[in-house]
mmCIF file of C-alpha atoms in Angstrom:
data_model
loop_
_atom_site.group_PDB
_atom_site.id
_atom_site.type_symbol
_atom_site.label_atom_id
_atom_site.label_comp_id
_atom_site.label_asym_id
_atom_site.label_seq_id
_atom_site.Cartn_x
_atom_site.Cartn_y
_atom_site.Cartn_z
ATOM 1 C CA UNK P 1 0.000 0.000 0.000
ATOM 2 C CA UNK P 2 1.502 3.324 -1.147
ATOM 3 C CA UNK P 3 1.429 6.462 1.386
ATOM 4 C CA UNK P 4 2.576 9.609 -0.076
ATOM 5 C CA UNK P 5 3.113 12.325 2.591
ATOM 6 C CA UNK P 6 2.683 15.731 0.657
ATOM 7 C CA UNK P 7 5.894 17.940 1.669
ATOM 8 C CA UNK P 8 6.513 21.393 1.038
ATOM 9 C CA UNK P 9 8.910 24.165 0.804
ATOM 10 C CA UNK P 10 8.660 25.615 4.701
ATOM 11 C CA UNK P 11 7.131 22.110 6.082
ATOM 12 C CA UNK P 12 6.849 21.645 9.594
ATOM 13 C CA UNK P 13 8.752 18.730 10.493
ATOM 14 C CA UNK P 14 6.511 17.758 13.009
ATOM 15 C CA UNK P 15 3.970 16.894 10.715
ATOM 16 C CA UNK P 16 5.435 14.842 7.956
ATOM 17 C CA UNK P 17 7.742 12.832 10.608
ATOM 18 C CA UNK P 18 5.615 12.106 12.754
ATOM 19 C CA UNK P 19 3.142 10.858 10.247
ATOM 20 C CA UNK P 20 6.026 9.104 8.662
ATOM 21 C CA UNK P 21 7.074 7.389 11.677
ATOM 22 C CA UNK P 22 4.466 5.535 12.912
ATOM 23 C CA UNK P 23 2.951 4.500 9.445
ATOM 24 C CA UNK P 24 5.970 3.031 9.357
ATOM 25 C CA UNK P 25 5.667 0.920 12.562
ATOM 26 C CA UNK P 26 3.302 -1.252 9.311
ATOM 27 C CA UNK P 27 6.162 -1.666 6.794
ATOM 28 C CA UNK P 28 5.529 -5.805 7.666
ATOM 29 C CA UNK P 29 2.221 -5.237 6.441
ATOM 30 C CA UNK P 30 3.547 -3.768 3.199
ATOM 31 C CA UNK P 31 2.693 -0.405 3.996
ATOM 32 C CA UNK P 32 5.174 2.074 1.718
ATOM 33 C CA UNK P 33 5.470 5.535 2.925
ATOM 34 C CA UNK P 34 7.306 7.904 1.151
ATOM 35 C CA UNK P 35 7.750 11.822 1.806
ATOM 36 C CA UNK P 36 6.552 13.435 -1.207
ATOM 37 C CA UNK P 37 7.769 16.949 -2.752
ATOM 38 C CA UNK P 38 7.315 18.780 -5.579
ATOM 39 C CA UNK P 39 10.861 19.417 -5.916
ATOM 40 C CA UNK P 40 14.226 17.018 -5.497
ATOM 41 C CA UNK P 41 14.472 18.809 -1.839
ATOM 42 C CA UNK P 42 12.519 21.273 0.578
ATOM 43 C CA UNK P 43 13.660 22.907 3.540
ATOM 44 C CA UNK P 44 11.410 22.915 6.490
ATOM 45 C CA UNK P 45 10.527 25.723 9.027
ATOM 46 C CA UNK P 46 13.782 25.353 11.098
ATOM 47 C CA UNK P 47 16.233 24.843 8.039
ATOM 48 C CA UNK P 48 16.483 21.195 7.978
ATOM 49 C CA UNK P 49 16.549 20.364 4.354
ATOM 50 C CA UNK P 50 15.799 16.596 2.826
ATOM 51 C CA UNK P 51 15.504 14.766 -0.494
ATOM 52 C CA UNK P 52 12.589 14.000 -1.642
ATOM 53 C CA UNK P 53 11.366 10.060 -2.095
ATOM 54 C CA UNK P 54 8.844 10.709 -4.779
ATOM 55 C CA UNK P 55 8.071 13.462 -7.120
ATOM 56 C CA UNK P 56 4.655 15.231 -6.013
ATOM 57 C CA UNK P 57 2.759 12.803 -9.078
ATOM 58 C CA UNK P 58 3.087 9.824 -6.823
ATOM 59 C CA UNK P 59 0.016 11.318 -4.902
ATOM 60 C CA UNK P 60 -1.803 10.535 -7.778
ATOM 61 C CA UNK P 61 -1.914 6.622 -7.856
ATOM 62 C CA UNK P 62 -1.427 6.226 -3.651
ATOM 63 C CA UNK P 63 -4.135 4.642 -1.808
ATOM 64 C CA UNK P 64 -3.164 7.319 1.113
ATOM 65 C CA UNK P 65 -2.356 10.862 0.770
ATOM 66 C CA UNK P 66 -1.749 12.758 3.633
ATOM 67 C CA UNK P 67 -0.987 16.542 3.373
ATOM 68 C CA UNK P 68 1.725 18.364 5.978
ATOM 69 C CA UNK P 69 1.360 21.980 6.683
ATOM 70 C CA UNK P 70 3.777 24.450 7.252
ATOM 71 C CA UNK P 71 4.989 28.015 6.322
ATOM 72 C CA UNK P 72 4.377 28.032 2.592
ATOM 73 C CA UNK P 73 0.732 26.690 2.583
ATOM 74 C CA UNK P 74 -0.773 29.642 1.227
ATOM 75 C CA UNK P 75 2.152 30.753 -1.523
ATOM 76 C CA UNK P 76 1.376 26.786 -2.398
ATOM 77 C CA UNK P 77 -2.131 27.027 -2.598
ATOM 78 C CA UNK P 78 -2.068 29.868 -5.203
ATOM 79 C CA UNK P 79 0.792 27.614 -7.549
ATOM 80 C CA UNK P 80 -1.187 26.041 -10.225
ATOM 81 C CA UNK P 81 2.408 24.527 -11.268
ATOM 82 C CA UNK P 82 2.144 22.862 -8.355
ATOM 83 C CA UNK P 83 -2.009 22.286 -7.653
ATOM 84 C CA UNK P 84 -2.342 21.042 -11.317
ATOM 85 C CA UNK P 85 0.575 18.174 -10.695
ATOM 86 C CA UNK P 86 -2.277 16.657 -8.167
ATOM 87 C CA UNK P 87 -5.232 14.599 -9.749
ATOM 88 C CA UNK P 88 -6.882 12.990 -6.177
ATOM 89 C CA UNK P 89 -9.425 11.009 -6.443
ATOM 90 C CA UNK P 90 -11.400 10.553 -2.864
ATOM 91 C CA UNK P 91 -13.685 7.791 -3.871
ATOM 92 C CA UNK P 92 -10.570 5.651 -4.382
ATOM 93 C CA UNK P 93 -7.818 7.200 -2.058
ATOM 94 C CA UNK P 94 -7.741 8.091 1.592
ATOM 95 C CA UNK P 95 -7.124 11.517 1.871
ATOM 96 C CA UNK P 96 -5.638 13.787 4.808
ATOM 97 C CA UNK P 97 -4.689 17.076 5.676
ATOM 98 C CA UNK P 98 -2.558 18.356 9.114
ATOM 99 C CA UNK P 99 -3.167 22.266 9.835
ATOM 100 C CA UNK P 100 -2.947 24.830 7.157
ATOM 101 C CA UNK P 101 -2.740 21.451 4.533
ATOM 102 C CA UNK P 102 -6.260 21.450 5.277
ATOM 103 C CA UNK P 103 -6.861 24.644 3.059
ATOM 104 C CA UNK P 104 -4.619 22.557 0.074
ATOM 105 C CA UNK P 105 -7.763 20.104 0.170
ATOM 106 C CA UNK P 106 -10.088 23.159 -0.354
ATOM 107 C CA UNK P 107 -8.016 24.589 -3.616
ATOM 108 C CA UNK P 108 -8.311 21.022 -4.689
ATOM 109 C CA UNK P 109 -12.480 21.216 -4.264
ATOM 110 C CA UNK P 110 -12.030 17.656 -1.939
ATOM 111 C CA UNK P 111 -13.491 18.938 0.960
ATOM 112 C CA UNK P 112 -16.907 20.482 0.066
ATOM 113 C CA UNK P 113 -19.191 20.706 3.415
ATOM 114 C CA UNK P 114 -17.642 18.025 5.074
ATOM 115 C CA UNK P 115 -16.431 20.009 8.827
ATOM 116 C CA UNK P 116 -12.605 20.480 9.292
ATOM 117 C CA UNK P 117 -9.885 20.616 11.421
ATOM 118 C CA UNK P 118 -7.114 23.138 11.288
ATOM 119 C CA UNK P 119 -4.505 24.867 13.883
ATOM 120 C CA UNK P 120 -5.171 28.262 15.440
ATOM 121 C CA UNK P 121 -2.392 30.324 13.533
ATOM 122 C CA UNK P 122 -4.367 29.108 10.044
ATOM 123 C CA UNK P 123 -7.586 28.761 10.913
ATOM 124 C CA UNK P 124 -8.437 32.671 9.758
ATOM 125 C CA UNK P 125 -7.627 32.296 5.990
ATOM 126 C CA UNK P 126 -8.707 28.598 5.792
ATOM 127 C CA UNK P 127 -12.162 29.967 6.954
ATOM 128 C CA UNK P 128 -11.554 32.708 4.353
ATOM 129 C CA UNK P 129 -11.376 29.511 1.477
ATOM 130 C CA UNK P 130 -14.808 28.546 2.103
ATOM 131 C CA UNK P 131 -13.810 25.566 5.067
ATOM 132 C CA UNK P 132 -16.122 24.675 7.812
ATOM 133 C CA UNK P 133 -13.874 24.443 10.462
ATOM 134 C CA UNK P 134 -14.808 22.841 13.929
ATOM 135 C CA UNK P 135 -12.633 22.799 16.933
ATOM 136 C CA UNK P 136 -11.440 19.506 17.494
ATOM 137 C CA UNK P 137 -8.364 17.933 16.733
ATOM 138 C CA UNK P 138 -9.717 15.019 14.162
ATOM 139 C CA UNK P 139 -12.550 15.398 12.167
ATOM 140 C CA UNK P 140 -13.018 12.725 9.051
ATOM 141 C CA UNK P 141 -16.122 11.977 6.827
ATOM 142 C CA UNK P 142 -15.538 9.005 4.299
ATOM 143 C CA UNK P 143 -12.235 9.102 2.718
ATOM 144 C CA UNK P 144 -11.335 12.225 3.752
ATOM 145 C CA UNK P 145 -9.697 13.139 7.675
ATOM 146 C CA UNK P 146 -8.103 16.514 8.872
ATOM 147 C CA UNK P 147 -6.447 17.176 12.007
ATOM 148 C CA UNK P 148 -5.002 20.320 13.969
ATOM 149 C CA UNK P 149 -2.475 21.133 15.646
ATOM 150 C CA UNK P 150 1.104 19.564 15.219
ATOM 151 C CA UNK P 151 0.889 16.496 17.790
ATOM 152 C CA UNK P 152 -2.348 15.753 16.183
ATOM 153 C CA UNK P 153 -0.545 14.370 13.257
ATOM 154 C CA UNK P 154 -0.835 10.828 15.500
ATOM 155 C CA UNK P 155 -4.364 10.617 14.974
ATOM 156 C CA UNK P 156 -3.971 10.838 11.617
ATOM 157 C CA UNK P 157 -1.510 8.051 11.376
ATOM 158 C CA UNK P 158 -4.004 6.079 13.942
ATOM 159 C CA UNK P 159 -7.148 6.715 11.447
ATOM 160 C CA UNK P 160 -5.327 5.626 8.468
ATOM 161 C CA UNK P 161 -3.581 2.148 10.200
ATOM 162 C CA UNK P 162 -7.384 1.001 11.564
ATOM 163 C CA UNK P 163 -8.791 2.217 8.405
ATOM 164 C CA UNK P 164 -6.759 -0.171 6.485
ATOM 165 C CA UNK P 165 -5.378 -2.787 8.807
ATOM 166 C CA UNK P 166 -7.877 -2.689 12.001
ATOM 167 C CA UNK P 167 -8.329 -1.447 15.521
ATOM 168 C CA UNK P 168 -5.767 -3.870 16.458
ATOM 169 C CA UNK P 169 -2.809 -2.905 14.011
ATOM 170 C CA UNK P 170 -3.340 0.871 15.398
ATOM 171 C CA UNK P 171 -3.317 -0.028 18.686
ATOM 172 C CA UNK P 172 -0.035 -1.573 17.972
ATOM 173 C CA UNK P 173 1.790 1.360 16.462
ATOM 174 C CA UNK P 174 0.656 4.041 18.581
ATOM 175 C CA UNK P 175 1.522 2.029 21.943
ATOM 176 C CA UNK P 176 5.255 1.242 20.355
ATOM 177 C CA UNK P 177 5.800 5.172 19.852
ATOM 178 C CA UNK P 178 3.803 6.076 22.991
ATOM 179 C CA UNK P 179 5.820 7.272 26.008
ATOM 180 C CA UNK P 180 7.129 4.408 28.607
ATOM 181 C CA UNK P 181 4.588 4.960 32.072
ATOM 182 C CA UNK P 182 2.205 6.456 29.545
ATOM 183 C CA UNK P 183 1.548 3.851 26.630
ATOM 184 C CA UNK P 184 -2.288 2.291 28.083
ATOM 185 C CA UNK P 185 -3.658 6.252 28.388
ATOM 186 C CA UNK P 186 -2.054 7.344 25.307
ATOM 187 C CA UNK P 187 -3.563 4.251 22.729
ATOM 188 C CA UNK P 188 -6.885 4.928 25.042
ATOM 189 C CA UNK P 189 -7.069 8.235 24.302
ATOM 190 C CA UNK P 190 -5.900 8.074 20.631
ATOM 191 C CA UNK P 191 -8.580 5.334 19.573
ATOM 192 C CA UNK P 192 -11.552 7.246 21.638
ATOM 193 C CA UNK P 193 -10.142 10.527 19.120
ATOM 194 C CA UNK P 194 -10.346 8.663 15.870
ATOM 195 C CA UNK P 195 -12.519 5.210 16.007
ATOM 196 C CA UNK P 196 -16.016 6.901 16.065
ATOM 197 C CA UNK P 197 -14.544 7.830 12.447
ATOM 198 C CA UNK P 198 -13.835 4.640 11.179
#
């Protein structure tokens, strides 16, 4: 199963890593995550720069596509040489947005009414693009899931794992990453966040 996570000039490292890392806790159960740029290399927030795994098409034939935020969104959003590389189809892929990625999926026309998460600093000029925002951190309806804030990038991973390989397989990955003394409360609370969306 192919996972593309969308990564842009100015990401925030928090999202796509996170993300990256516990999808990865599945590779056994052939699940191939890849961060995914529109250029050979992007340089995050804080000036850590990395290569790209896939060109930004990849997107286009994953079964999962899960879109980082970060300081760019906006100059992004208004870059049809970059928008028009994306043909996402949400009827056949699972598709996901962290923070100000959530107003990517409204240039796109993917999210329509369906409510939406976002972080505080975006949440003004993803309003202004026509997004119902609630405030929660996980919100999904059908193929497509958004999240806010940066930490909330786990309950992305967690929707997408029991989405695709069960309860059971999220459980899993989210107690492995989960902090020692800590691991029962944090898989509690992360499944109560994201199974009545399953």
């Amino acid at each position: 199963m192919n996972i593309a996570i969308l990564t842009f000039e100015g990401f925030n490292e928090l999202d796509s890593f996170i993300a990256l890392g516990i999808l990865n806790r599945m590779k056994g159960s052939g699940y191939n995550v890849q961060i995914t740029c529109p250029s050979e290399e992007v340089t995050s927030m804080n000036g850590v720069t990395i290569k790209a795994q896939q060109p930004l098409e990849f997107a286009n034939t994953a079964d999962v596509v899960l879109f980082g935020s970060g300081m760019q969104t906006r100059e992004v959003g208004s870059d049809p040489s970059i928008l028009d590389r994306l043909k996402l189809n949400s009827a056949t892929q699972m598709i996901c947005a962290q923070c100000s990625g959530t107003y990517l999926l409204a240039k796109l026309g993917l999210l329509g009414d369906v409510p939406a998460c976002t972080d505080l600093l975006s949440k003004p000029w993803v309003i202004e693009a026509g997004v119902n925002i609630i405030e929660a951190p996980f919100s999904a309806s059908g193929n497509i899931a958004t999240a806010g804030g940066c930490l909330a990038s786990e309950y992305l991973a967690t929707w997408i794992i029991a989405k695709k390989s069960g309860k059971a397989a999220a459980e899993s990955a989210i107690h492995y990453v989960a902090p020692v003394g800590e691991k029962e409360v944090t898989v509690e609370h992360g499944l109560s966040v994201v199974m009545p969306f399953v």
